[in-house]
Short mmCIF file of C-alpha atoms in Angstrom, two decimals:
data_model
loop_
_atom_site.label_atom_id
_atom_site.label_comp_id
_atom_site.label_asym_id
_atom_site.label_seq_id
_atom_site.Cartn_x
_atom_site.Cartn_y
_atom_site.Cartn_z
CA MET N 1 5.01 -17.71 -2.58
CA SER N 2 5.80 -14.07 -2.03
CA LYS N 3 9.22 -13.26 -0.09
CA GLY N 4 7.26 -10.07 0.87
CA SER N 5 4.80 -9.54 3.49
CA LEU N 6 1.63 -9.60 0.98
CA THR N 7 0.57 -13.11 -0.69
CA SER N 8 -1.76 -13.48 -3.41
CA LEU N 9 -3.74 -15.73 -1.05
CA VAL N 10 -4.26 -12.87 1.15
CA LEU N 11 -4.91 -10.37 -1.50
CA SER N 12 -7.47 -12.29 -3.50
CA ARG N 13 -9.39 -11.73 -0.19
CA TYR N 14 -9.67 -7.94 -1.23
CA PRO N 15 -10.65 -7.72 -4.84
CA ASN N 16 -11.31 -4.70 -7.01
CA GLU N 17 -10.43 -3.32 -10.33
CA VAL N 18 -7.49 -1.50 -9.26
CA PHE N 19 -4.44 -2.36 -7.02
CA ILE N 20 -2.15 0.50 -5.52
CA GLU N 21 0.98 -0.29 -3.55
CA THR N 22 3.19 2.27 -1.91
CA GLY N 23 6.72 0.91 -1.46
CA THR N 24 7.60 -1.40 -4.69
CA PHE N 25 10.68 -2.16 -3.23
CA ASN N 26 11.54 -5.44 -5.13
CA GLY N 27 8.45 -5.83 -6.81
CA ASP N 28 7.06 -8.83 -4.61
CA ALA N 29 3.62 -7.27 -3.98
CA VAL N 30 3.29 -6.35 -7.84
CA ARG N 31 4.05 -10.18 -8.64
CA GLU N 32 1.27 -11.30 -6.07
CA ALA N 33 -1.03 -8.95 -7.54
CA LEU N 34 -0.58 -9.95 -11.07
CA LEU N 35 -1.65 -13.40 -9.97
CA CYS N 36 -4.96 -11.57 -9.09
CA SER N 37 -7.84 -10.33 -10.90
CA PHE N 38 -6.86 -6.67 -10.81
CA ASN N 39 -7.23 -4.75 -14.12
CA GLU N 40 -4.60 -2.21 -13.40
CA ILE N 41 -1.58 -2.34 -10.79
CA HIS N 42 0.11 0.83 -9.57
CA SER N 43 3.15 0.87 -7.47
CA ILE N 44 4.98 4.06 -6.09
CA GLU N 45 8.36 3.92 -4.95
CA ILE N 46 10.62 6.59 -3.85
CA HIS N 47 14.54 4.94 -4.60
CA ARG N 48 15.36 5.40 -8.11
CA PRO N 49 17.51 1.87 -8.20
CA PHE N 50 14.60 -0.14 -6.89
CA TYR N 51 12.09 1.50 -9.31
CA GLU N 52 14.34 1.04 -12.13
CA ASN N 53 14.66 -2.44 -11.58
CA CYS N 54 11.02 -3.19 -11.67
CA VAL N 55 10.69 -0.95 -14.72
CA VAL N 56 12.81 -3.81 -16.02
CA MET N 57 11.21 -6.70 -14.29
CA PHE N 58 7.65 -5.83 -15.49
CA LYS N 59 8.18 -4.10 -18.91
CA ASN N 60 6.07 -6.62 -20.35
CA GLU N 61 3.26 -6.53 -18.12
CA PRO N 62 0.67 -4.01 -19.35
CA ARG N 63 -1.31 -3.86 -16.36
CA VAL N 64 1.45 -2.55 -14.18
CA LYS N 65 2.29 1.16 -14.13
CA LEU N 66 5.23 1.97 -11.71
CA HIS N 67 5.73 5.76 -10.14
CA LEU N 68 8.86 7.44 -9.04
CA GLY N 69 8.39 9.69 -6.17
CA ASP N 70 7.34 10.27 -2.77
CA SER N 71 4.16 8.65 -1.89
CA SER N 72 3.22 11.70 0.33
CA ASP N 73 3.39 13.75 -2.68
CA CYS N 74 2.33 11.38 -5.70
CA LEU N 75 -0.35 9.12 -4.35
CA TRP N 76 -3.19 11.64 -4.89
CA ASP N 77 -1.75 12.26 -8.48
CA VAL N 78 -2.15 8.40 -9.05
CA ILE N 79 -5.65 7.97 -8.05
CA LYS N 80 -7.41 11.16 -8.54
CA ASP N 81 -8.82 10.35 -11.76
CA ILE N 82 -9.56 6.35 -11.06
CA ASP N 83 -13.37 5.92 -10.97
CA VAL N 84 -13.47 2.77 -9.20
CA PRO N 85 -12.92 1.40 -5.59
CA ILE N 86 -9.29 0.51 -4.95
CA THR N 87 -7.25 -2.17 -3.01
CA PHE N 88 -4.51 -0.22 -1.12
CA TRP N 89 -1.46 -1.93 0.00
CA LEU N 90 0.42 0.75 2.16
CA ASP N 91 3.82 -0.66 2.63
CA GLY N 92 6.00 2.73 2.26
CA HIS N 93 8.45 3.21 4.88
CA ILE N 94 12.32 4.20 5.59
CA GLU N 95 14.60 1.17 4.82
CA VAL N 96 18.44 1.42 6.44
CA GLY N 97 20.63 2.84 3.99
CA VAL N 98 18.04 4.06 1.66
CA PRO N 99 16.94 7.94 1.38
CA HIS N 100 13.66 8.44 2.25
CA GLY N 101 10.82 11.19 1.61
CA LYS N 102 9.42 13.99 3.61
CA LYS N 103 8.37 11.37 6.43
CA PRO N 104 9.93 8.10 7.09
CA ILE N 105 6.77 6.55 7.61
CA PRO N 106 4.25 8.36 5.12
CA VAL N 107 0.88 6.41 6.00
CA LEU N 108 -0.53 9.36 7.64
CA ASP N 109 -0.13 11.26 4.13
CA GLU N 110 -1.06 8.31 2.17
CA LEU N 111 -4.58 8.00 4.11
CA ASN N 112 -5.04 11.97 3.68
CA ALA N 113 -4.69 11.47 -0.09
CA ILE N 114 -6.94 8.35 -0.17
CA GLY N 115 -9.45 10.46 2.17
CA ARG N 116 -9.34 13.33 -0.71
CA HIS N 117 -10.83 10.77 -3.13
CA HIS N 118 -14.50 10.89 -4.36
CA ILE N 119 -14.95 7.08 -3.41
CA LYS N 120 -15.04 6.47 0.06
CA MET N 121 -15.26 2.57 -0.06
CA HIS N 122 -11.97 1.45 -0.67
CA THR N 123 -9.83 -1.42 0.60
CA ILE N 124 -6.87 -0.37 2.49
CA LEU N 125 -4.29 -2.85 3.94
CA VAL N 126 -1.62 -1.46 5.99
CA ASP N 127 1.84 -3.60 6.37
CA ASP N 128 4.02 -3.98 9.84
CA ARG N 129 1.21 -3.77 12.30
CA ARG N 130 3.81 -5.73 14.58
CA VAL N 131 5.95 -2.59 14.67
CA MET N 132 3.27 0.28 14.93
CA GLY N 133 4.23 2.12 17.86
CA THR N 134 7.70 1.17 18.07
CA ASP N 135 10.60 3.19 16.98
CA VAL N 136 10.83 1.30 13.70
CA TRP N 137 7.77 3.19 13.25
CA PHE N 138 8.86 6.41 14.93
CA GLY N 139 6.36 5.91 17.41
CA LEU N 140 3.28 6.17 14.97
CA SER N 141 0.83 3.86 16.62
CA GLU N 142 -1.95 1.83 15.35
CA GLU N 143 -4.73 4.00 16.83
CA GLN N 144 -3.20 6.75 14.67
CA VAL N 145 -3.41 4.70 11.58
CA ILE N 146 -7.00 3.82 12.45
CA GLU N 147 -7.87 7.35 13.28
CA GLY N 148 -6.55 8.14 9.89
CA ILE N 149 -8.45 5.49 8.29
CA ILE N 150 -11.66 6.74 10.30
CA LYS N 151 -11.40 9.87 8.74
CA ILE N 152 -11.90 8.44 5.20
CA ASN N 153 -15.13 7.03 6.15
CA LYS N 154 -16.43 6.11 9.78
CA ASN N 155 -17.72 2.71 8.68
CA TYR N 156 -14.96 0.88 7.73
CA GLN N 157 -14.62 -2.23 9.78
CA MET N 158 -11.13 -3.08 10.66
CA SER N 159 -9.36 -6.56 10.76
CA TYR N 160 -6.10 -8.30 10.51
CA GLU N 161 -4.20 -10.60 8.13
CA ASN N 162 -1.08 -12.86 8.90
CA SER N 163 1.64 -11.89 6.68
CA CYS N 164 4.85 -13.97 5.69
CA ASN N 165 6.73 -12.17 8.62
CA ALA N 166 4.24 -12.45 11.87
CA PRO N 167 0.50 -13.27 12.48
CA ASN N 168 -1.94 -10.53 12.45
CA ASP N 169 0.94 -7.93 10.61
CA ILE N 170 -1.71 -6.56 8.16
CA LEU N 171 -4.23 -3.97 9.29
CA VAL N 172 -7.31 -4.19 7.01
CA ALA N 173 -10.15 -1.56 6.63
CA ARG N 174 -12.85 -2.61 4.45
CA MET N 175 -16.76 -2.02 4.04
CA CYS N 176 -18.63 -4.98 5.14
#
């Protein structure tokens, strides 16, 4: 079972050919994605030591592609040539004592990148709903996140999933 927020049980309910995560950290979500039916698994990490640890950890996993960089900048480069719907796990955020990118909570930039993509039917899971609107998320509210999602496709349906951290902690946007 995952030590992170996302479990393969939750993730398996949102299958697509490709899984993309922002915020690799210690690789928990990548491990969970490997238990599901994804053909490709991409994860973006800004902190070089976390990235390098995961490169070693997943070196024998051909489905896993790790990317070093700020998701605000590189998410578009990762997705622009993908021609199938994607399951996104947006979990890039500041960690105490770890350098961060342009923004401590890049989710709106990530949603803008997703919105640029030619496919408008991706599944989007956003972690840490329990702290949206608080100082932990620098005041960024759930409503602002949902507005960013609706800009991609006004027909997205919102729901919630439990995480390992809290009930209803994962915001899910998908086409029903």
